PDB file of C-alpha atoms in Angstrom:
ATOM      1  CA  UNK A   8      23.400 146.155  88.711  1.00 56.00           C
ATOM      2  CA  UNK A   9      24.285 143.425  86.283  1.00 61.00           C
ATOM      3  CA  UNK A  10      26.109 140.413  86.965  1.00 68.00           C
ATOM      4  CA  UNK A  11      29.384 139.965  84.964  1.00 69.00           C
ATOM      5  CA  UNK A  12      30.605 135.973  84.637  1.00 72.00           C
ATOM      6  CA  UNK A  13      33.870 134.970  84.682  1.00 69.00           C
ATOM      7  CA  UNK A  14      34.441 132.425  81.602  1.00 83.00           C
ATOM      8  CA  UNK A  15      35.410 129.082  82.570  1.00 83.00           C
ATOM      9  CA  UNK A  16      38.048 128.663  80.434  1.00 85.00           C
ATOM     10  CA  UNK A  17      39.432 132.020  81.603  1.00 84.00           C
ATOM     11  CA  UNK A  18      39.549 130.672  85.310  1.00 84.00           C
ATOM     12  CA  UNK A  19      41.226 127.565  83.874  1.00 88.00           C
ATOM     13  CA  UNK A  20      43.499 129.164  81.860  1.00 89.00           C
ATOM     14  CA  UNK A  21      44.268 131.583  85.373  1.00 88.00           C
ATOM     15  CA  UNK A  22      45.118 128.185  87.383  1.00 90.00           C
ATOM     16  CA  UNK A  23      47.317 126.198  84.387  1.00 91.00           C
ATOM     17  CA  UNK A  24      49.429 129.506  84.449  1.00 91.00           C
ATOM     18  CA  UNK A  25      50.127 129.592  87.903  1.00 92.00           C
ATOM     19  CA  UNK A  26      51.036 126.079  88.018  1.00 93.00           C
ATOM     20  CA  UNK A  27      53.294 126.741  85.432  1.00 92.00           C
ATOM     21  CA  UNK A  28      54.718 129.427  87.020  1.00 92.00           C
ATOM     22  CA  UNK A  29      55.462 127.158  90.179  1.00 93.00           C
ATOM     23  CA  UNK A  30      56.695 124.768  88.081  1.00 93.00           C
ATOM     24  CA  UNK A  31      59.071 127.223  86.725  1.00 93.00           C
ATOM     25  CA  UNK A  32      60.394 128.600  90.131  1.00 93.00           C
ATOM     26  CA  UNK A  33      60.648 125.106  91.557  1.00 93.00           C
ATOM     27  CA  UNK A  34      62.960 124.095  88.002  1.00 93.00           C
ATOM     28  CA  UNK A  35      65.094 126.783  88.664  1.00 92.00           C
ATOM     29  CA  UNK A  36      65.533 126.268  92.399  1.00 93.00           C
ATOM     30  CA  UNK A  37      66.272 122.838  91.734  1.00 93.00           C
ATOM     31  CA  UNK A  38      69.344 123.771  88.798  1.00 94.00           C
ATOM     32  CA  UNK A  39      69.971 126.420  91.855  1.00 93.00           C
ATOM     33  CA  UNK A  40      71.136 123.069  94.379  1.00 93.00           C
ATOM     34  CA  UNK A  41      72.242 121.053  91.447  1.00 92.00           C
ATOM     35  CA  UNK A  42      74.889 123.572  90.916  1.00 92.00           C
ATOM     36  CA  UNK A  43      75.401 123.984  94.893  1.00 92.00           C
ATOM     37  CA  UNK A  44      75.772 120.396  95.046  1.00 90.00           C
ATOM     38  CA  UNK A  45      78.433 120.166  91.643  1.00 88.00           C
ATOM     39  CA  UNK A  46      80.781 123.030  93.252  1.00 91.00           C
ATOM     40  CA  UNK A  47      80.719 120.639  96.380  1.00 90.00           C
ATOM     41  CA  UNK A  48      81.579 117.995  94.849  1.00 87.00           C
ATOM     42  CA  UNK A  49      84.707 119.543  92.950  1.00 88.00           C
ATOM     43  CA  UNK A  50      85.824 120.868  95.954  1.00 89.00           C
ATOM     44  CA  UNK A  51      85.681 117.635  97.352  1.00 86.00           C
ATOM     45  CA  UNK A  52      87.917 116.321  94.060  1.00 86.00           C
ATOM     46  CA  UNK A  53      90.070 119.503  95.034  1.00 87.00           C
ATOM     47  CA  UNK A  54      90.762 118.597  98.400  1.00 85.00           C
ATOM     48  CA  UNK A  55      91.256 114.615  97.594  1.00 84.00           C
ATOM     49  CA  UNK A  56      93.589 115.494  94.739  1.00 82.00           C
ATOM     50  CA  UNK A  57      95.624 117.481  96.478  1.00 83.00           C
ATOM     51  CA  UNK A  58      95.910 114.736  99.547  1.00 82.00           C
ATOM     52  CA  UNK A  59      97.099 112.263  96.827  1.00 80.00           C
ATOM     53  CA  UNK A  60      99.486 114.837  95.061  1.00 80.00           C
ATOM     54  CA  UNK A  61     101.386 115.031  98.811  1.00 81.00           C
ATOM     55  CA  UNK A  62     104.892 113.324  98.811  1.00 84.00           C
ATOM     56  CA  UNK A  63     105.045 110.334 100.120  1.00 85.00           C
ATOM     57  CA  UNK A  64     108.065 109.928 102.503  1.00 88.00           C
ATOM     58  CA  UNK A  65     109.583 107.242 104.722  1.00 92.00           C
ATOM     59  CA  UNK A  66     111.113 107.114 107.705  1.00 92.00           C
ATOM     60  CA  UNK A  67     113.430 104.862 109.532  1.00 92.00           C
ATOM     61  CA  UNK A  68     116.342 105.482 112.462  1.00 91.00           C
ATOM     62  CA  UNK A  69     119.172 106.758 110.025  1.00 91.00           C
ATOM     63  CA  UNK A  70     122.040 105.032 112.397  1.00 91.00           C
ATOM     64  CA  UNK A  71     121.769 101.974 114.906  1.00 89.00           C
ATOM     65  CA  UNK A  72     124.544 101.349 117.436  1.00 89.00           C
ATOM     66  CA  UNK A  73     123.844  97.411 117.922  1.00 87.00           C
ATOM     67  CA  UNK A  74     125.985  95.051 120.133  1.00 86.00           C
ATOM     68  CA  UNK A  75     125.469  91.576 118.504  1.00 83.00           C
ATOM     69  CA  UNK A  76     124.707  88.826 120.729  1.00 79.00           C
ATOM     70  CA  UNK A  77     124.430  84.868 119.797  1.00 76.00           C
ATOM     71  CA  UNK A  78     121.068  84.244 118.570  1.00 78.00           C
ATOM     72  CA  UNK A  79     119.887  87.533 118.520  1.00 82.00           C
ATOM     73  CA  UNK A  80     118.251  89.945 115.397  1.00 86.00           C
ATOM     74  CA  UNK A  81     118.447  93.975 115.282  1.00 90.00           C
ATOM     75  CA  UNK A  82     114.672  95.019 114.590  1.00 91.00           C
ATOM     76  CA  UNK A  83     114.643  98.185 112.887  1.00 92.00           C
ATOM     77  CA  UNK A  84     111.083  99.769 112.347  1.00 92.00           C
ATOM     78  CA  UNK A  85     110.431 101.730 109.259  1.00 93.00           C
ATOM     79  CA  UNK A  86     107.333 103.740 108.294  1.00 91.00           C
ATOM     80  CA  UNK A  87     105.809 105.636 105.381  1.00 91.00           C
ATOM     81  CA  UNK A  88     103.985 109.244 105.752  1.00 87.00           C
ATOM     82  CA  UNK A  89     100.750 110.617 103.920  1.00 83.00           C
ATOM     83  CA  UNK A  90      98.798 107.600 103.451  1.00 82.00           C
ATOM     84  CA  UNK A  91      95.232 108.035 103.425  1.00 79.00           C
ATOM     85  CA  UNK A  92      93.448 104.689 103.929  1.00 81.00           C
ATOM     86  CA  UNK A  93      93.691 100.810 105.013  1.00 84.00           C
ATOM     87  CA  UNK A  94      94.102 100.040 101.291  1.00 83.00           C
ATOM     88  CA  UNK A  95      97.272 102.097 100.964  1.00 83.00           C
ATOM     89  CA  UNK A  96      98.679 100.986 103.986  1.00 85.00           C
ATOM     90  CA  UNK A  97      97.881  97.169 103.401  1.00 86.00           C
ATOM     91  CA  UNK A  98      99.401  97.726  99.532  1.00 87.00           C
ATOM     92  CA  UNK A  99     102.792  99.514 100.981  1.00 90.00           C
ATOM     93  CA  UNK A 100     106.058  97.315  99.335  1.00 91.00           C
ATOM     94  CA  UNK A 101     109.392  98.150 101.185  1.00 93.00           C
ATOM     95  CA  UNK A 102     112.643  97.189  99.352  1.00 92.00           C
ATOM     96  CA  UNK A 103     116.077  97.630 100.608  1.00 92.00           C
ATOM     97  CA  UNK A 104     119.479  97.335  98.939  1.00 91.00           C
ATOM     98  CA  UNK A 105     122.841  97.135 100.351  1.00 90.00           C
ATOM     99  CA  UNK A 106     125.112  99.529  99.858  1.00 86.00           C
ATOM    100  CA  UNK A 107     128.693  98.483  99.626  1.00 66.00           C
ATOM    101  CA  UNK A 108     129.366  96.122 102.909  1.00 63.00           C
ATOM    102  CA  UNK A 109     131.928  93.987 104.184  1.00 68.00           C
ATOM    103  CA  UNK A 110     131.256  90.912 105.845  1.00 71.00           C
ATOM    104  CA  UNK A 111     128.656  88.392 105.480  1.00 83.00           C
ATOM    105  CA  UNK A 112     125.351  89.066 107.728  1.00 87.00           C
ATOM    106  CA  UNK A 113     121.476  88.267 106.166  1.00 87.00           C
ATOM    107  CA  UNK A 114     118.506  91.068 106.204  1.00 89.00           C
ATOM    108  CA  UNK A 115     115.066  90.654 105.870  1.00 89.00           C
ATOM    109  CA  UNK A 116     111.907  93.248 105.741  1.00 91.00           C
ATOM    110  CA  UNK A 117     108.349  92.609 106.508  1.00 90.00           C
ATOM    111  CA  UNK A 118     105.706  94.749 105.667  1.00 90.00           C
ATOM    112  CA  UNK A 119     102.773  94.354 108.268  1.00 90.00           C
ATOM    113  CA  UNK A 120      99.347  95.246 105.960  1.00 87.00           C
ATOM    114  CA  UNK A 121      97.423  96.533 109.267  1.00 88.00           C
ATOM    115  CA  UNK A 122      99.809  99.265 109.809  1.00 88.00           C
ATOM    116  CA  UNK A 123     101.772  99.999 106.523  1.00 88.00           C
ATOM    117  CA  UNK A 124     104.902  99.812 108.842  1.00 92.00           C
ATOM    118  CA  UNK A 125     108.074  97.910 107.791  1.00 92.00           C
ATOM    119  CA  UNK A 126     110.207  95.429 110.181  1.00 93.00           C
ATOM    120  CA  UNK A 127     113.798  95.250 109.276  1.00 93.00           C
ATOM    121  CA  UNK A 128     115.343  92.483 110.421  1.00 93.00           C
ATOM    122  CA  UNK A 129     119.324  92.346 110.357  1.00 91.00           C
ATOM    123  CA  UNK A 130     121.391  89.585 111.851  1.00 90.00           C
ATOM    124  CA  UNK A 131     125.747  89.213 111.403  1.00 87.00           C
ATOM    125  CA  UNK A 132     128.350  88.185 113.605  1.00 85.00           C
ATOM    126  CA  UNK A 133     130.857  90.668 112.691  1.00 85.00           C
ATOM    127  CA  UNK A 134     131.597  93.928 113.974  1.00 84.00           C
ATOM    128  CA  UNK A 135     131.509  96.373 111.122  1.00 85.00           C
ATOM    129  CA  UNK A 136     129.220  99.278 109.807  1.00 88.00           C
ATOM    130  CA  UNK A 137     126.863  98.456 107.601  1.00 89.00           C
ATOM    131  CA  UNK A 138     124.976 100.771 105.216  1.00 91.00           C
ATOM    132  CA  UNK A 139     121.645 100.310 103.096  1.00 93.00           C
ATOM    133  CA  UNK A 140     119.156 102.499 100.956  1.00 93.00           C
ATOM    134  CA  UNK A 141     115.230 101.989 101.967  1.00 93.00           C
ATOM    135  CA  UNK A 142     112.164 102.989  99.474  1.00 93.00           C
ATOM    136  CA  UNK A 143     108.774 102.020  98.749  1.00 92.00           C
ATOM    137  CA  UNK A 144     106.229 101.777  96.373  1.00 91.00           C
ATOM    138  CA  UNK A 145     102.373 101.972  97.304  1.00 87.00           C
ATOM    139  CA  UNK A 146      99.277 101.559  95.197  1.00 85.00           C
ATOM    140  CA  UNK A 147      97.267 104.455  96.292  1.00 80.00           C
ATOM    141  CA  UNK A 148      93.510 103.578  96.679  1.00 81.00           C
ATOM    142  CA  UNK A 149      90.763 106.508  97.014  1.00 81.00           C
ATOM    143  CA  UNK A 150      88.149 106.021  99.894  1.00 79.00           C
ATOM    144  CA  UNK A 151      85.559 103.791  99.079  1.00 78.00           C
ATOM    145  CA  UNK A 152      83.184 105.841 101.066  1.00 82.00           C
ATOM    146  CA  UNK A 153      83.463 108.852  98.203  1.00 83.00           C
ATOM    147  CA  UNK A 154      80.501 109.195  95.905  1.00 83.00           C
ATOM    148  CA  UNK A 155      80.648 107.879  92.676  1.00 85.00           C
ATOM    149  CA  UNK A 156      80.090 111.302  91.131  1.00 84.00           C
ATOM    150  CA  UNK A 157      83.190 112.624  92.916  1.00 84.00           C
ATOM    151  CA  UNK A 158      85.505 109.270  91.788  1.00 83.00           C
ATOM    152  CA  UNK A 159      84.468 109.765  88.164  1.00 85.00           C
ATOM    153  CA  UNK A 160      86.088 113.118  88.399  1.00 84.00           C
ATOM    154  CA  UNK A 161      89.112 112.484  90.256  1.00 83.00           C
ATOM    155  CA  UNK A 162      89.663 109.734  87.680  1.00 83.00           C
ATOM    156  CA  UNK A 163      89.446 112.534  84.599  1.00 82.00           C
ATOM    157  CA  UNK A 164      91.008 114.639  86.135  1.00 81.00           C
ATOM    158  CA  UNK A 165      94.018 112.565  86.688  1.00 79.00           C
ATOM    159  CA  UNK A 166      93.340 109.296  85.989  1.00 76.00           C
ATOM    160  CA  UNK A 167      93.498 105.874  87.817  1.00 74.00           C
ATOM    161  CA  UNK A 168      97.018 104.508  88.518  1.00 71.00           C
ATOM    162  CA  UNK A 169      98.019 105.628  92.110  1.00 77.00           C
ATOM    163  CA  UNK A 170     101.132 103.774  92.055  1.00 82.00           C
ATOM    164  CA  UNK A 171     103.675 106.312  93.679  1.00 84.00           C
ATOM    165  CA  UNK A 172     107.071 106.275  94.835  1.00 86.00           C
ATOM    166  CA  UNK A 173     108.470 107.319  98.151  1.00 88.00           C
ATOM    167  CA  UNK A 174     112.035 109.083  99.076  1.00 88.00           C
ATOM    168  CA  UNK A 175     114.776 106.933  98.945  1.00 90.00           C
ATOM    169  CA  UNK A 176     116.476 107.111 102.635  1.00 92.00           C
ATOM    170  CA  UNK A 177     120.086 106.221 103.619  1.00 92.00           C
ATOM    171  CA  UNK A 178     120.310 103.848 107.103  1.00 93.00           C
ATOM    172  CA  UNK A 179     123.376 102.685 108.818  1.00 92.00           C
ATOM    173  CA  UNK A 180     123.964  99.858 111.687  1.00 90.00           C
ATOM    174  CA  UNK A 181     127.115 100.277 113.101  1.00 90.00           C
ATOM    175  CA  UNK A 182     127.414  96.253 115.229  1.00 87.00           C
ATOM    176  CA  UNK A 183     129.723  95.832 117.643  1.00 87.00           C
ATOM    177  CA  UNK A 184     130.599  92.476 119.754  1.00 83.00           C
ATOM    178  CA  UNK A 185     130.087  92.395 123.131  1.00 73.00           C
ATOM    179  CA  UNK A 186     133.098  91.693 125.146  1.00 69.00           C
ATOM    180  CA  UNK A 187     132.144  90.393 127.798  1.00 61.00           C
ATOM    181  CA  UNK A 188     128.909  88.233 128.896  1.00 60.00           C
ATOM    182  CA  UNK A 189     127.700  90.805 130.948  1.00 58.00           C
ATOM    183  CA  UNK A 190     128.362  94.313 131.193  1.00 56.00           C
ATOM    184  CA  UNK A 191     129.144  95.565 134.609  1.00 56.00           C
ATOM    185  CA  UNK A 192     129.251  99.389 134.663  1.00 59.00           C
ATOM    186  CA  UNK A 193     131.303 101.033 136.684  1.00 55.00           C
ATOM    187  CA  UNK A 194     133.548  97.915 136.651  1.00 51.00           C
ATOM    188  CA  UNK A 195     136.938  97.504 135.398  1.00 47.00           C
TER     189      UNK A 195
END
């Protein structure tokens, strides 16, 4: 019985193939998750796009019965919907405008940067009803905790300015001066 030898070279040339083989399987497992990992992040630019593309709307009490007193202020407490993080609510701008009123009386509105709220402050000494209009304008800022891959897209997809209007809402305060200093109910 004879001996046959296995060439060297052919042994060698046996192992380069099969690590090219693995190489090849692990390349195209690898483009496998890279593509996993791309459709993830454009759903994640779906679902943040279409969070931004909400309306943004605003809320306040559309009519205050107020009985004005000496020294004293209405408060009024107006808030926006759909923001998404501390940077929208700390870049929220309220601005009010009068509609036609009679009588003199001074307004003010404060916009706290924690919350995103608005305080309305109103303050006459005449009985009267008094009617304003109430919007805002926010800078909308995307979470800082998204990946950088998934900002790049949500900026070409539809840019970077954020700057959005909300509704514009009607309010009324109808003030009325107490009669009395005390109100006794039942009491004639």
């Amino acid at each position: 019985m004879a001996k046959t030898k296995v060439p060297f070279y052919f042994v060698l040339y046996l192992v380069v193939l099969v690590e090219l083989l693995a190489v090849i399987i692990e390349r195209d497992n690898t483009e496998i998750e890279l593509k996993a990992r791309l459709k993830e992040y454009e759903t994640i630019q779906d679902s943040v796009i279409s969070l931004y593309k909400q309306p943004v709307s605003i809320h306040i009490q559309e009519e205050t019965d107020w009985i004005i007193t000496e020294n004293d202020s209405l408060h009024i407490l107006v808030s926006v919907s759909n923001l998404q993080t501390p940077e929208e609510r700390a870049s929220v701008l309220y601005f009010v405008e009068p509609l036609v009123n009679e009588g003199r009386y001074s307004y003010s509105l404060y916009t706290d940067t924690k919350t995103g709220y608005g305080h309305f402050y109103f303050k006459t000494k005449e009985a009267g009803t008094y009617s304003f209009n109430v919007f805002s304008v926010i800078k909308r800022k995307l979470p800082s905790y998204l990946p950088a891959i998934v900002l790049e897209g949500i900026f070409t997809r539809i840019g970077n300015d954020f700057t959005t209007f909300s509704d514009t809402v009607n309010f009324k305060i109808k003030a009325k001066i107490q009669l009395d200093k005390f109100d006794r109910p039942g009491r004639g």
